[in-house]
Amino acid sequence: MKPPAPRLRFYLALTLTGVIGLFLGLGSYTFTFAHGLSYFSNDPKACVNCHIMREQFDGWQKSPHHAVATCNDCHTPHDFVRKYLTKAENGYWHSKGFTLQDFHEPIMIRPKNVAVLQENCVACHQQIVDGINTHPGDPQKMLDCLHCHRDVGHGPVR
């Protein structure tokens, strides 16, 4: 097989460089515009970068948890690797939802995140729930904290 002519290789390299530059430029612009670095922090204000989360943020400020827990304390696993994997996965779904406008309104927590929330409720309130937890270690049979305490984390919304 004959290698491509030098001129064709030049145009292919130029095109490839242009495409890579375009993706890097758009990615950098989007990351900067969306305050991407803030999502690596524990600052709850990062959650209101997207206006859709304003109601949840305002509710959290009125909630009993405001003084003791941030968004990450309840909504992400507490170990480093799972925390950032969850943040990355949620960031993907949030970005997709907001870009394509195909998310449920009001925004709803996914079942996978409900499990994380439940795990964190039990972890933080272990001394209280140890006596009432009927199926420790079995998330399918455990009592659902949110069933009775739905407004604790986000307080009264209105």
mmCIF file with all atom_site columns, N, CA and C in Angstrom, residues 73-142:
data_model
loop_
_atom_site.group_PDB
_atom_site.id
_atom_site.type_symbol
_atom_site.label_atom_id
_atom_site.label_alt_id
_atom_site.label_comp_id
_atom_site.label_asym_id
_atom_site.label_entity_id
_atom_site.label_seq_id
_atom_site.pdbx_PDB_ins_code
_atom_site.Cartn_x
_atom_site.Cartn_y
_atom_site.Cartn_z
_atom_site.occupancy
_atom_site.B_iso_or_equiv
_atom_site.pdbx_formal_charge
_atom_site.auth_seq_id
_atom_site.auth_comp_id
_atom_site.auth_asym_id
_atom_site.auth_atom_id
_atom_site.pdbx_PDB_model_num
ATOM 1   N N  . ASP A 1 73  ? -22.117 15.782 52.231 1.00 0.00 ? 73  ASP A N  1
ATOM 2   C CA . ASP A 1 73  ? -22.236 14.915 53.404 1.00 0.00 ? 73  ASP A CA 1
ATOM 3   C C  . ASP A 1 73  ? -23.407 13.957 53.256 1.00 0.00 ? 73  ASP A C  1
ATOM 4   N N  . CYS A 1 74  ? -24.457 14.386 52.601 1.00 0.00 ? 74  CYS A N  1
ATOM 5   C CA . CYS A 1 74  ? -25.658 13.547 52.437 1.00 0.00 ? 74  CYS A CA 1
ATOM 6   C C  . CYS A 1 74  ? -25.721 12.863 51.066 1.00 0.00 ? 74  CYS A C  1
ATOM 7   N N  . HIS A 1 75  ? -25.265 13.541 50.022 1.00 0.00 ? 75  HIS A N  1
ATOM 8   C CA . HIS A 1 75  ? -25.520 13.049 48.667 1.00 0.00 ? 75  HIS A CA 1
ATOM 9   C C  . HIS A 1 75  ? -24.356 12.343 47.994 1.00 0.00 ? 75  HIS A C  1
ATOM 10  N N  . THR A 1 76  ? -23.195 12.288 48.631 1.00 0.00 ? 76  THR A N  1
ATOM 11  C CA . THR A 1 76  ? -22.080 11.536 48.043 1.00 0.00 ? 76  THR A CA 1
ATOM 12  C C  . THR A 1 76  ? -21.507 10.598 49.096 1.00 0.00 ? 76  THR A C  1
ATOM 13  N N  . PRO A 1 77  ? -20.980 9.458  48.665 1.00 0.00 ? 77  PRO A N  1
ATOM 14  C CA . PRO A 1 77  ? -20.327 8.550  49.620 1.00 0.00 ? 77  PRO A CA 1
ATOM 15  C C  . PRO A 1 77  ? -19.185 9.277  50.326 1.00 0.00 ? 77  PRO A C  1
ATOM 16  N N  . HIS A 1 78  ? -18.850 8.819  51.501 1.00 0.00 ? 78  HIS A N  1
ATOM 17  C CA . HIS A 1 78  ? -17.840 9.511  52.282 1.00 0.00 ? 78  HIS A CA 1
ATOM 18  C C  . HIS A 1 78  ? -16.414 9.092  51.955 1.00 0.00 ? 78  HIS A C  1
ATOM 19  N N  . ASP A 1 79  ? -16.221 7.983  51.242 1.00 0.00 ? 79  ASP A N  1
ATOM 20  C CA . ASP A 1 79  ? -14.850 7.626  50.860 1.00 0.00 ? 79  ASP A CA 1
ATOM 21  C C  . ASP A 1 79  ? -14.486 8.333  49.558 1.00 0.00 ? 79  ASP A C  1
ATOM 22  N N  . PHE A 1 80  ? -13.206 8.673  49.429 1.00 0.00 ? 80  PHE A N  1
ATOM 23  C CA . PHE A 1 80  ? -12.709 9.541  48.360 1.00 0.00 ? 80  PHE A CA 1
ATOM 24  C C  . PHE A 1 80  ? -13.091 9.048  46.955 1.00 0.00 ? 80  PHE A C  1
ATOM 25  N N  . VAL A 1 81  ? -12.805 7.788  46.669 1.00 0.00 ? 81  VAL A N  1
ATOM 26  C CA . VAL A 1 81  ? -13.008 7.277  45.307 1.00 0.00 ? 81  VAL A CA 1
ATOM 27  C C  . VAL A 1 81  ? -14.489 7.269  44.940 1.00 0.00 ? 81  VAL A C  1
ATOM 28  N N  . ARG A 1 82  ? -15.321 6.697  45.800 1.00 0.00 ? 82  ARG A N  1
ATOM 29  C CA . ARG A 1 82  ? -16.760 6.637  45.480 1.00 0.00 ? 82  ARG A CA 1
ATOM 30  C C  . ARG A 1 82  ? -17.379 8.033  45.456 1.00 0.00 ? 82  ARG A C  1
ATOM 31  N N  . LYS A 1 83  ? -16.874 8.931  46.287 1.00 0.00 ? 83  LYS A N  1
ATOM 32  C CA . LYS A 1 83  ? -17.390 10.306 46.296 1.00 0.00 ? 83  LYS A CA 1
ATOM 33  C C  . LYS A 1 83  ? -17.211 10.954 44.924 1.00 0.00 ? 83  LYS A C  1
ATOM 34  N N  . TYR A 1 84  ? -15.983 10.874 44.389 1.00 0.00 ? 84  TYR A N  1
ATOM 35  C CA . TYR A 1 84  ? -15.737 11.557 43.122 1.00 0.00 ? 84  TYR A CA 1
ATOM 36  C C  . TYR A 1 84  ? -16.304 10.786 41.934 1.00 0.00 ? 84  TYR A C  1
ATOM 37  N N  . LEU A 1 85  ? -16.451 9.479  42.050 1.00 0.00 ? 85  LEU A N  1
ATOM 38  C CA . LEU A 1 85  ? -17.151 8.737  40.998 1.00 0.00 ? 85  LEU A CA 1
ATOM 39  C C  . LEU A 1 85  ? -18.623 9.144  40.964 1.00 0.00 ? 85  LEU A C  1
ATOM 40  N N  . THR A 1 86  ? -19.221 9.278  42.142 1.00 0.00 ? 86  THR A N  1
ATOM 41  C CA . THR A 1 86  ? -20.618 9.718  42.210 1.00 0.00 ? 86  THR A CA 1
ATOM 42  C C  . THR A 1 86  ? -20.768 11.137 41.682 1.00 0.00 ? 86  THR A C  1
ATOM 43  N N  . LYS A 1 87  ? -19.835 12.008 42.066 1.00 0.00 ? 87  LYS A N  1
ATOM 44  C CA . LYS A 1 87  ? -19.886 13.380 41.559 1.00 0.00 ? 87  LYS A CA 1
ATOM 45  C C  . LYS A 1 87  ? -19.767 13.400 40.032 1.00 0.00 ? 87  LYS A C  1
ATOM 46  N N  . ALA A 1 88  ? -18.863 12.580 39.500 1.00 0.00 ? 88  ALA A N  1
ATOM 47  C CA . ALA A 1 88  ? -18.677 12.540 38.043 1.00 0.00 ? 88  ALA A CA 1
ATOM 48  C C  . ALA A 1 88  ? -19.933 12.015 37.355 1.00 0.00 ? 88  ALA A C  1
ATOM 49  N N  . GLU A 1 89  ? -20.518 10.954 37.906 1.00 0.00 ? 89  GLU A N  1
ATOM 50  C CA . GLU A 1 89  ? -21.718 10.385 37.300 1.00 0.00 ? 89  GLU A CA 1
ATOM 51  C C  . GLU A 1 89  ? -22.873 11.382 37.375 1.00 0.00 ? 89  GLU A C  1
ATOM 52  N N  . ASN A 1 90  ? -23.059 11.990 38.535 1.00 0.00 ? 90  ASN A N  1
ATOM 53  C CA . ASN A 1 90  ? -24.145 12.959 38.668 1.00 0.00 ? 90  ASN A CA 1
ATOM 54  C C  . ASN A 1 90  ? -23.893 14.178 37.787 1.00 0.00 ? 90  ASN A C  1
ATOM 55  N N  . GLY A 1 91  ? -22.629 14.597 37.701 1.00 0.00 ? 91  GLY A N  1
ATOM 56  C CA . GLY A 1 91  ? -22.292 15.718 36.832 1.00 0.00 ? 91  GLY A CA 1
ATOM 57  C C  . GLY A 1 91  ? -22.633 15.423 35.382 1.00 0.00 ? 91  GLY A C  1
ATOM 58  N N  . TYR A 1 92  ? -22.352 14.187 34.974 1.00 0.00 ? 92  TYR A N  1
ATOM 59  C CA . TYR A 1 92  ? -22.708 13.801 33.598 1.00 0.00 ? 92  TYR A CA 1
ATOM 60  C C  . TYR A 1 92  ? -24.216 13.909 33.380 1.00 0.00 ? 92  TYR A C  1
ATOM 61  N N  . TRP A 1 93  ? -24.993 13.315 34.303 1.00 0.00 ? 93  TRP A N  1
ATOM 62  C CA . TRP A 1 93  ? -26.457 13.335 34.129 1.00 0.00 ? 93  TRP A CA 1
ATOM 63  C C  . TRP A 1 93  ? -27.010 14.746 34.230 1.00 0.00 ? 93  TRP A C  1
ATOM 64  N N  . HIS A 1 94  ? -26.455 15.555 35.129 1.00 0.00 ? 94  HIS A N  1
ATOM 65  C CA . HIS A 1 94  ? -26.914 16.941 35.235 1.00 0.00 ? 94  HIS A CA 1
ATOM 66  C C  . HIS A 1 94  ? -26.600 17.701 33.946 1.00 0.00 ? 94  HIS A C  1
ATOM 67  N N  . SER A 1 95  ? -25.372 17.556 33.451 1.00 0.00 ? 95  SER A N  1
ATOM 68  C CA . SER A 1 95  ? -24.983 18.257 32.217 1.00 0.00 ? 95  SER A CA 1
ATOM 69  C C  . SER A 1 95  ? -25.858 17.834 31.048 1.00 0.00 ? 95  SER A C  1
ATOM 70  N N  . LYS A 1 96  ? -26.070 16.535 30.934 1.00 0.00 ? 96  LYS A N  1
ATOM 71  C CA . LYS A 1 96  ? -26.910 16.031 29.847 1.00 0.00 ? 96  LYS A CA 1
ATOM 72  C C  . LYS A 1 96  ? -28.329 16.576 29.985 1.00 0.00 ? 96  LYS A C  1
ATOM 73  N N  . GLY A 1 97  ? -28.866 16.503 31.195 1.00 0.00 ? 97  GLY A N  1
ATOM 74  C CA . GLY A 1 97  ? -30.238 16.961 31.418 1.00 0.00 ? 97  GLY A CA 1
ATOM 75  C C  . GLY A 1 97  ? -30.415 18.440 31.121 1.00 0.00 ? 97  GLY A C  1
ATOM 76  N N  . PHE A 1 98  ? -29.476 19.251 31.583 1.00 0.00 ? 98  PHE A N  1
ATOM 77  C CA . PHE A 1 98  ? -29.609 20.683 31.381 1.00 0.00 ? 98  PHE A CA 1
ATOM 78  C C  . PHE A 1 98  ? -29.325 21.077 29.940 1.00 0.00 ? 98  PHE A C  1
ATOM 79  N N  . THR A 1 99  ? -28.400 20.375 29.301 1.00 0.00 ? 99  THR A N  1
ATOM 80  C CA . THR A 1 99  ? -28.083 20.692 27.910 1.00 0.00 ? 99  THR A CA 1
ATOM 81  C C  . THR A 1 99  ? -29.238 20.311 26.990 1.00 0.00 ? 99  THR A C  1
ATOM 82  N N  . LEU A 1 100 ? -29.786 19.110 27.201 1.00 0.00 ? 100 LEU A N  1
ATOM 83  C CA . LEU A 1 100 ? -30.849 18.625 26.316 1.00 0.00 ? 100 LEU A CA 1
ATOM 84  C C  . LEU A 1 100 ? -32.244 18.951 26.847 1.00 0.00 ? 100 LEU A C  1
ATOM 85  N N  . GLN A 1 101 ? -32.285 19.544 28.052 1.00 0.00 ? 101 GLN A N  1
ATOM 86  C CA . GLN A 1 101 ? -33.566 19.894 28.682 1.00 0.00 ? 101 GLN A CA 1
ATOM 87  C C  . GLN A 1 101 ? -34.497 18.689 28.773 1.00 0.00 ? 101 GLN A C  1
ATOM 88  N N  . ASP A 1 102 ? -33.923 17.535 29.145 1.00 0.00 ? 102 ASP A N  1
ATOM 89  C CA . ASP A 1 102 ? -34.735 16.316 29.235 1.00 0.00 ? 102 ASP A CA 1
ATOM 90  C C  . ASP A 1 102 ? -34.752 15.755 30.661 1.00 0.00 ? 102 ASP A C  1
ATOM 91  N N  . PHE A 1 103 ? -34.836 16.631 31.648 1.00 0.00 ? 103 PHE A N  1
ATOM 92  C CA . PHE A 1 103 ? -34.893 16.176 33.033 1.00 0.00 ? 103 PHE A CA 1
ATOM 93  C C  . PHE A 1 103 ? -36.288 16.420 33.598 1.00 0.00 ? 103 PHE A C  1
ATOM 94  N N  . HIS A 1 104 ? -36.604 15.672 34.632 1.00 0.00 ? 104 HIS A N  1
ATOM 95  C CA . HIS A 1 104 ? -37.906 15.774 35.287 1.00 0.00 ? 104 HIS A CA 1
ATOM 96  C C  . HIS A 1 104 ? -37.952 17.041 36.133 1.00 0.00 ? 104 HIS A C  1
ATOM 97  N N  . GLU A 1 105 ? -39.043 17.759 36.054 1.00 0.00 ? 105 GLU A N  1
ATOM 98  C CA . GLU A 1 105 ? -39.230 18.924 36.925 1.00 0.00 ? 105 GLU A CA 1
ATOM 99  C C  . GLU A 1 105 ? -40.389 18.666 37.857 1.00 0.00 ? 105 GLU A C  1
ATOM 100 N N  . PRO A 1 106 ? -40.293 18.829 39.132 1.00 0.00 ? 106 PRO A N  1
ATOM 101 C CA . PRO A 1 106 ? -39.073 19.225 39.820 1.00 0.00 ? 106 PRO A CA 1
ATOM 102 C C  . PRO A 1 106 ? -38.036 18.119 39.736 1.00 0.00 ? 106 PRO A C  1
ATOM 103 N N  . ILE A 1 107 ? -36.788 18.517 39.875 1.00 0.00 ? 107 ILE A N  1
ATOM 104 C CA . ILE A 1 107 ? -35.693 17.567 39.777 1.00 0.00 ? 107 ILE A CA 1
ATOM 105 C C  . ILE A 1 107 ? -35.901 16.458 40.813 1.00 0.00 ? 107 ILE A C  1
ATOM 106 N N  . MET A 1 108 ? -35.619 15.230 40.403 1.00 0.00 ? 108 MET A N  1
ATOM 107 C CA . MET A 1 108 ? -35.855 14.061 41.262 1.00 0.00 ? 108 MET A CA 1
ATOM 108 C C  . MET A 1 108 ? -34.533 13.335 41.508 1.00 0.00 ? 108 MET A C  1
ATOM 109 N N  . ILE A 1 109 ? -34.398 12.799 42.688 1.00 0.00 ? 109 ILE A N  1
ATOM 110 C CA . ILE A 1 109 ? -33.212 12.018 43.029 1.00 0.00 ? 109 ILE A CA 1
ATOM 111 C C  . ILE A 1 109 ? -33.338 10.637 42.396 1.00 0.00 ? 109 ILE A C  1
ATOM 112 N N  . ARG A 1 110 ? -32.225 10.125 41.851 1.00 0.00 ? 110 ARG A N  1
ATOM 113 C CA . ARG A 1 110 ? -32.222 8.806  41.225 1.00 0.00 ? 110 ARG A CA 1
ATOM 114 C C  . ARG A 1 110 ? -32.123 7.725  42.301 1.00 0.00 ? 110 ARG A C  1
ATOM 115 N N  . PRO A 1 111 ? -32.640 6.529  42.032 1.00 0.00 ? 111 PRO A N  1
ATOM 116 C CA . PRO A 1 111 ? -32.593 5.445  43.028 1.00 0.00 ? 111 PRO A CA 1
ATOM 117 C C  . PRO A 1 111 ? -31.187 5.166  43.559 1.00 0.00 ? 111 PRO A C  1
ATOM 118 N N  . LYS A 1 112 ? -30.192 5.229  42.700 1.00 0.00 ? 112 LYS A N  1
ATOM 119 C CA . LYS A 1 112 ? -28.812 5.000  43.133 1.00 0.00 ? 112 LYS A CA 1
ATOM 120 C C  . LYS A 1 112 ? -28.394 6.041  44.174 1.00 0.00 ? 112 LYS A C  1
ATOM 121 N N  . ASN A 1 113 ? -28.840 7.285  43.984 1.00 0.00 ? 113 ASN A N  1
ATOM 122 C CA . ASN A 1 113 ? -28.500 8.336  44.927 1.00 0.00 ? 113 ASN A CA 1
ATOM 123 C C  . ASN A 1 113 ? -29.332 8.245  46.209 1.00 0.00 ? 113 ASN A C  1
ATOM 124 N N  . VAL A 1 114 ? -30.520 7.673  46.105 1.00 0.00 ? 114 VAL A N  1
ATOM 125 C CA . VAL A 1 114 ? -31.314 7.422  47.313 1.00 0.00 ? 114 VAL A CA 1
ATOM 126 C C  . VAL A 1 114 ? -30.564 6.444  48.213 1.00 0.00 ? 114 VAL A C  1
ATOM 127 N N  . ALA A 1 115 ? -29.947 5.436  47.612 1.00 0.00 ? 115 ALA A N  1
ATOM 128 C CA . ALA A 1 115 ? -29.181 4.451  48.390 1.00 0.00 ? 115 ALA A CA 1
ATOM 129 C C  . ALA A 1 115 ? -28.002 5.121  49.089 1.00 0.00 ? 115 ALA A C  1
ATOM 130 N N  . VAL A 1 116 ? -27.322 6.038  48.393 1.00 0.00 ? 116 VAL A N  1
ATOM 131 C CA . VAL A 1 116 ? -26.209 6.780  49.009 1.00 0.00 ? 116 VAL A CA 1
ATOM 132 C C  . VAL A 1 116 ? -26.732 7.632  50.160 1.00 0.00 ? 116 VAL A C  1
ATOM 133 N N  . LEU A 1 117 ? -27.846 8.290  49.935 1.00 0.00 ? 117 LEU A N  1
ATOM 134 C CA . LEU A 1 117 ? -28.447 9.134  50.969 1.00 0.00 ? 117 LEU A CA 1
ATOM 135 C C  . LEU A 1 117 ? -28.791 8.306  52.204 1.00 0.00 ? 117 LEU A C  1
ATOM 136 N N  . GLN A 1 118 ? -29.415 7.170  51.986 1.00 0.00 ? 118 GLN A N  1
ATOM 137 C CA . GLN A 1 118 ? -29.788 6.279  53.084 1.00 0.00 ? 118 GLN A CA 1
ATOM 138 C C  . GLN A 1 118 ? -28.540 5.831  53.854 1.00 0.00 ? 118 GLN A C  1
ATOM 139 N N  . GLU A 1 119 ? -27.517 5.445  53.121 1.00 0.00 ? 119 GLU A N  1
ATOM 140 C CA . GLU A 1 119 ? -26.258 5.008  53.747 1.00 0.00 ? 119 GLU A CA 1
ATOM 141 C C  . GLU A 1 119 ? -25.676 6.115  54.625 1.00 0.00 ? 119 GLU A C  1
ATOM 142 N N  . ASN A 1 120 ? -25.735 7.361  54.122 1.00 0.00 ? 120 ASN A N  1
ATOM 143 C CA . ASN A 1 120 ? -25.183 8.476  54.879 1.00 0.00 ? 120 ASN A CA 1
ATOM 144 C C  . ASN A 1 120 ? -26.048 8.839  56.076 1.00 0.00 ? 120 ASN A C  1
ATOM 145 N N  . CYS A 1 121 ? -27.366 8.724  55.946 1.00 0.00 ? 121 CYS A N  1
ATOM 146 C CA . CYS A 1 121 ? -28.255 8.956  57.096 1.00 0.00 ? 121 CYS A CA 1
ATOM 147 C C  . CYS A 1 121 ? -27.870 8.009  58.225 1.00 0.00 ? 121 CYS A C  1
ATOM 148 N N  . VAL A 1 122 ? -27.771 6.733  57.869 1.00 0.00 ? 122 VAL A N  1
ATOM 149 C CA . VAL A 1 122 ? -27.479 5.708  58.868 1.00 0.00 ? 122 VAL A CA 1
ATOM 150 C C  . VAL A 1 122 ? -26.079 5.911  59.453 1.00 0.00 ? 122 VAL A C  1
ATOM 151 N N  . ALA A 1 123 ? -25.114 6.275  58.613 1.00 0.00 ? 123 ALA A N  1
ATOM 152 C CA . ALA A 1 123 ? -23.745 6.463  59.099 1.00 0.00 ? 123 ALA A CA 1
ATOM 153 C C  . ALA A 1 123 ? -23.658 7.623  60.096 1.00 0.00 ? 123 ALA A C  1
ATOM 154 N N  . CYS A 1 124 ? -24.303 8.746  59.755 1.00 0.00 ? 124 CYS A N  1
ATOM 155 C CA . CYS A 1 124 ? -24.213 9.922  60.632 1.00 0.00 ? 124 CYS A CA 1
ATOM 156 C C  . CYS A 1 124 ? -25.062 9.766  61.895 1.00 0.00 ? 124 CYS A C  1
ATOM 157 N N  . HIS A 1 125 ? -26.144 9.044  61.814 1.00 0.00 ? 125 HIS A N  1
ATOM 158 C CA . HIS A 1 125 ? -27.059 8.906  62.950 1.00 0.00 ? 125 HIS A CA 1
ATOM 159 C C  . HIS A 1 125 ? -27.001 7.490  63.514 1.00 0.00 ? 125 HIS A C  1
ATOM 160 N N  . GLN A 1 126 ? -25.861 6.864  63.399 1.00 0.00 ? 126 GLN A N  1
ATOM 161 C CA . GLN A 1 126 ? -25.711 5.463  63.782 1.00 0.00 ? 126 GLN A CA 1
ATOM 162 C C  . GLN A 1 126 ? -26.105 5.195  65.221 1.00 0.00 ? 126 GLN A C  1
ATOM 163 N N  . GLN A 1 127 ? -25.736 6.070  66.131 1.00 0.00 ? 127 GLN A N  1
ATOM 164 C CA . GLN A 1 127 ? -26.067 5.845  67.540 1.00 0.00 ? 127 GLN A CA 1
ATOM 165 C C  . GLN A 1 127 ? -27.572 5.841  67.772 1.00 0.00 ? 127 GLN A C  1
ATOM 166 N N  . ILE A 1 128 ? -28.288 6.600  66.990 1.00 0.00 ? 128 ILE A N  1
ATOM 167 C CA . ILE A 1 128 ? -29.742 6.675  67.156 1.00 0.00 ? 128 ILE A CA 1
ATOM 168 C C  . ILE A 1 128 ? -30.428 5.498  66.476 1.00 0.00 ? 128 ILE A C  1
ATOM 169 N N  . VAL A 1 129 ? -29.990 5.182  65.240 1.00 0.00 ? 129 VAL A N  1
ATOM 170 C CA . VAL A 1 129 ? -30.720 4.193  64.447 1.00 0.00 ? 129 VAL A CA 1
ATOM 171 C C  . VAL A 1 129 ? -30.294 2.750  64.721 1.00 0.00 ? 129 VAL A C  1
ATOM 172 N N  . ASP A 1 130 ? -29.188 2.558  65.408 1.00 0.00 ? 130 ASP A N  1
ATOM 173 C CA . ASP A 1 130 ? -28.771 1.179  65.698 1.00 0.00 ? 130 ASP A CA 1
ATOM 174 C C  . ASP A 1 130 ? -29.872 0.397  66.412 1.00 0.00 ? 130 ASP A C  1
ATOM 175 N N  . GLY A 1 131 ? -30.589 1.056  67.298 1.00 0.00 ? 131 GLY A N  1
ATOM 176 C CA . GLY A 1 131 ? -31.630 0.374  68.057 1.00 0.00 ? 131 GLY A CA 1
ATOM 177 C C  . GLY A 1 131 ? -32.902 0.119  67.274 1.00 0.00 ? 131 GLY A C  1
ATOM 178 N N  . ILE A 1 132 ? -33.098 0.850  66.175 1.00 0.00 ? 132 ILE A N  1
ATOM 179 C CA . ILE A 1 132 ? -34.341 0.679  65.418 1.00 0.00 ? 132 ILE A CA 1
ATOM 180 C C  . ILE A 1 132 ? -34.118 0.087  64.036 1.00 0.00 ? 132 ILE A C  1
ATOM 181 N N  . ASN A 1 133 ? -32.874 -0.095 63.645 1.00 0.00 ? 133 ASN A N  1
ATOM 182 C CA . ASN A 1 133 ? -32.579 -0.638 62.329 1.00 0.00 ? 133 ASN A CA 1
ATOM 183 C C  . ASN A 1 133 ? -32.877 -2.144 62.332 1.00 0.00 ? 133 ASN A C  1
ATOM 184 N N  . THR A 1 134 ? -33.901 -2.516 61.617 1.00 0.00 ? 134 THR A N  1
ATOM 185 C CA . THR A 1 134 ? -34.358 -3.900 61.655 1.00 0.00 ? 134 THR A CA 1
ATOM 186 C C  . THR A 1 134 ? -33.542 -4.829 60.771 1.00 0.00 ? 134 THR A C  1
ATOM 187 N N  . HIS A 1 135 ? -32.879 -4.312 59.751 1.00 0.00 ? 135 HIS A N  1
ATOM 188 C CA . HIS A 1 135 ? -32.109 -5.138 58.823 1.00 0.00 ? 135 HIS A CA 1
ATOM 189 C C  . HIS A 1 135 ? -30.778 -4.469 58.497 1.00 0.00 ? 135 HIS A C  1
ATOM 190 N N  . PRO A 1 136 ? -29.879 -4.336 59.469 1.00 0.00 ? 136 PRO A N  1
ATOM 191 C CA . PRO A 1 136 ? -28.609 -3.663 59.191 1.00 0.00 ? 136 PRO A CA 1
ATOM 192 C C  . PRO A 1 136 ? -27.829 -4.371 58.080 1.00 0.00 ? 136 PRO A C  1
ATOM 193 N N  . GLY A 1 137 ? -27.301 -3.583 57.168 1.00 0.00 ? 137 GLY A N  1
ATOM 194 C CA . GLY A 1 137 ? -26.507 -4.130 56.075 1.00 0.00 ? 137 GLY A CA 1
ATOM 195 C C  . GLY A 1 137 ? -27.320 -4.601 54.890 1.00 0.00 ? 137 GLY A C  1
ATOM 196 N N  . ASP A 1 138 ? -28.630 -4.618 55.011 1.00 0.00 ? 138 ASP A N  1
ATOM 197 C CA . ASP A 1 138 ? -29.486 -5.030 53.896 1.00 0.00 ? 138 ASP A CA 1
ATOM 198 C C  . ASP A 1 138 ? -30.335 -3.837 53.460 1.00 0.00 ? 138 ASP A C  1
ATOM 199 N N  . PRO A 1 139 ? -29.815 -3.065 52.485 1.00 0.00 ? 139 PRO A N  1
ATOM 200 C CA . PRO A 1 139 ? -30.514 -1.840 52.101 1.00 0.00 ? 139 PRO A CA 1
ATOM 201 C C  . PRO A 1 139 ? -31.917 -2.087 51.542 1.00 0.00 ? 139 PRO A C  1
ATOM 202 N N  . GLN A 1 140 ? -32.186 -3.298 51.066 1.00 0.00 ? 140 GLN A N  1
ATOM 203 C CA . GLN A 1 140 ? -33.514 -3.593 50.517 1.00 0.00 ? 140 GLN A CA 1
ATOM 204 C C  . GLN A 1 140 ? -34.572 -3.688 51.613 1.00 0.00 ? 140 GLN A C  1
ATOM 205 N N  . LYS A 1 141 ? -34.150 -4.092 52.799 1.00 0.00 ? 141 LYS A N  1
ATOM 206 C CA . LYS A 1 141 ? -35.113 -4.306 53.875 1.00 0.00 ? 141 LYS A CA 1
ATOM 207 C C  . LYS A 1 141 ? -35.034 -3.262 54.985 1.00 0.00 ? 141 LYS A C  1
ATOM 208 N N  . MET A 1 142 ? -34.044 -2.396 54.893 1.00 0.00 ? 142 MET A N  1
ATOM 209 C CA . MET A 1 142 ? -33.896 -1.397 55.954 1.00 0.00 ? 142 MET A CA 1
ATOM 210 C C  . MET A 1 142 ? -35.054 -0.417 55.932 1.00 0.00 ? 142 MET A C  1
#
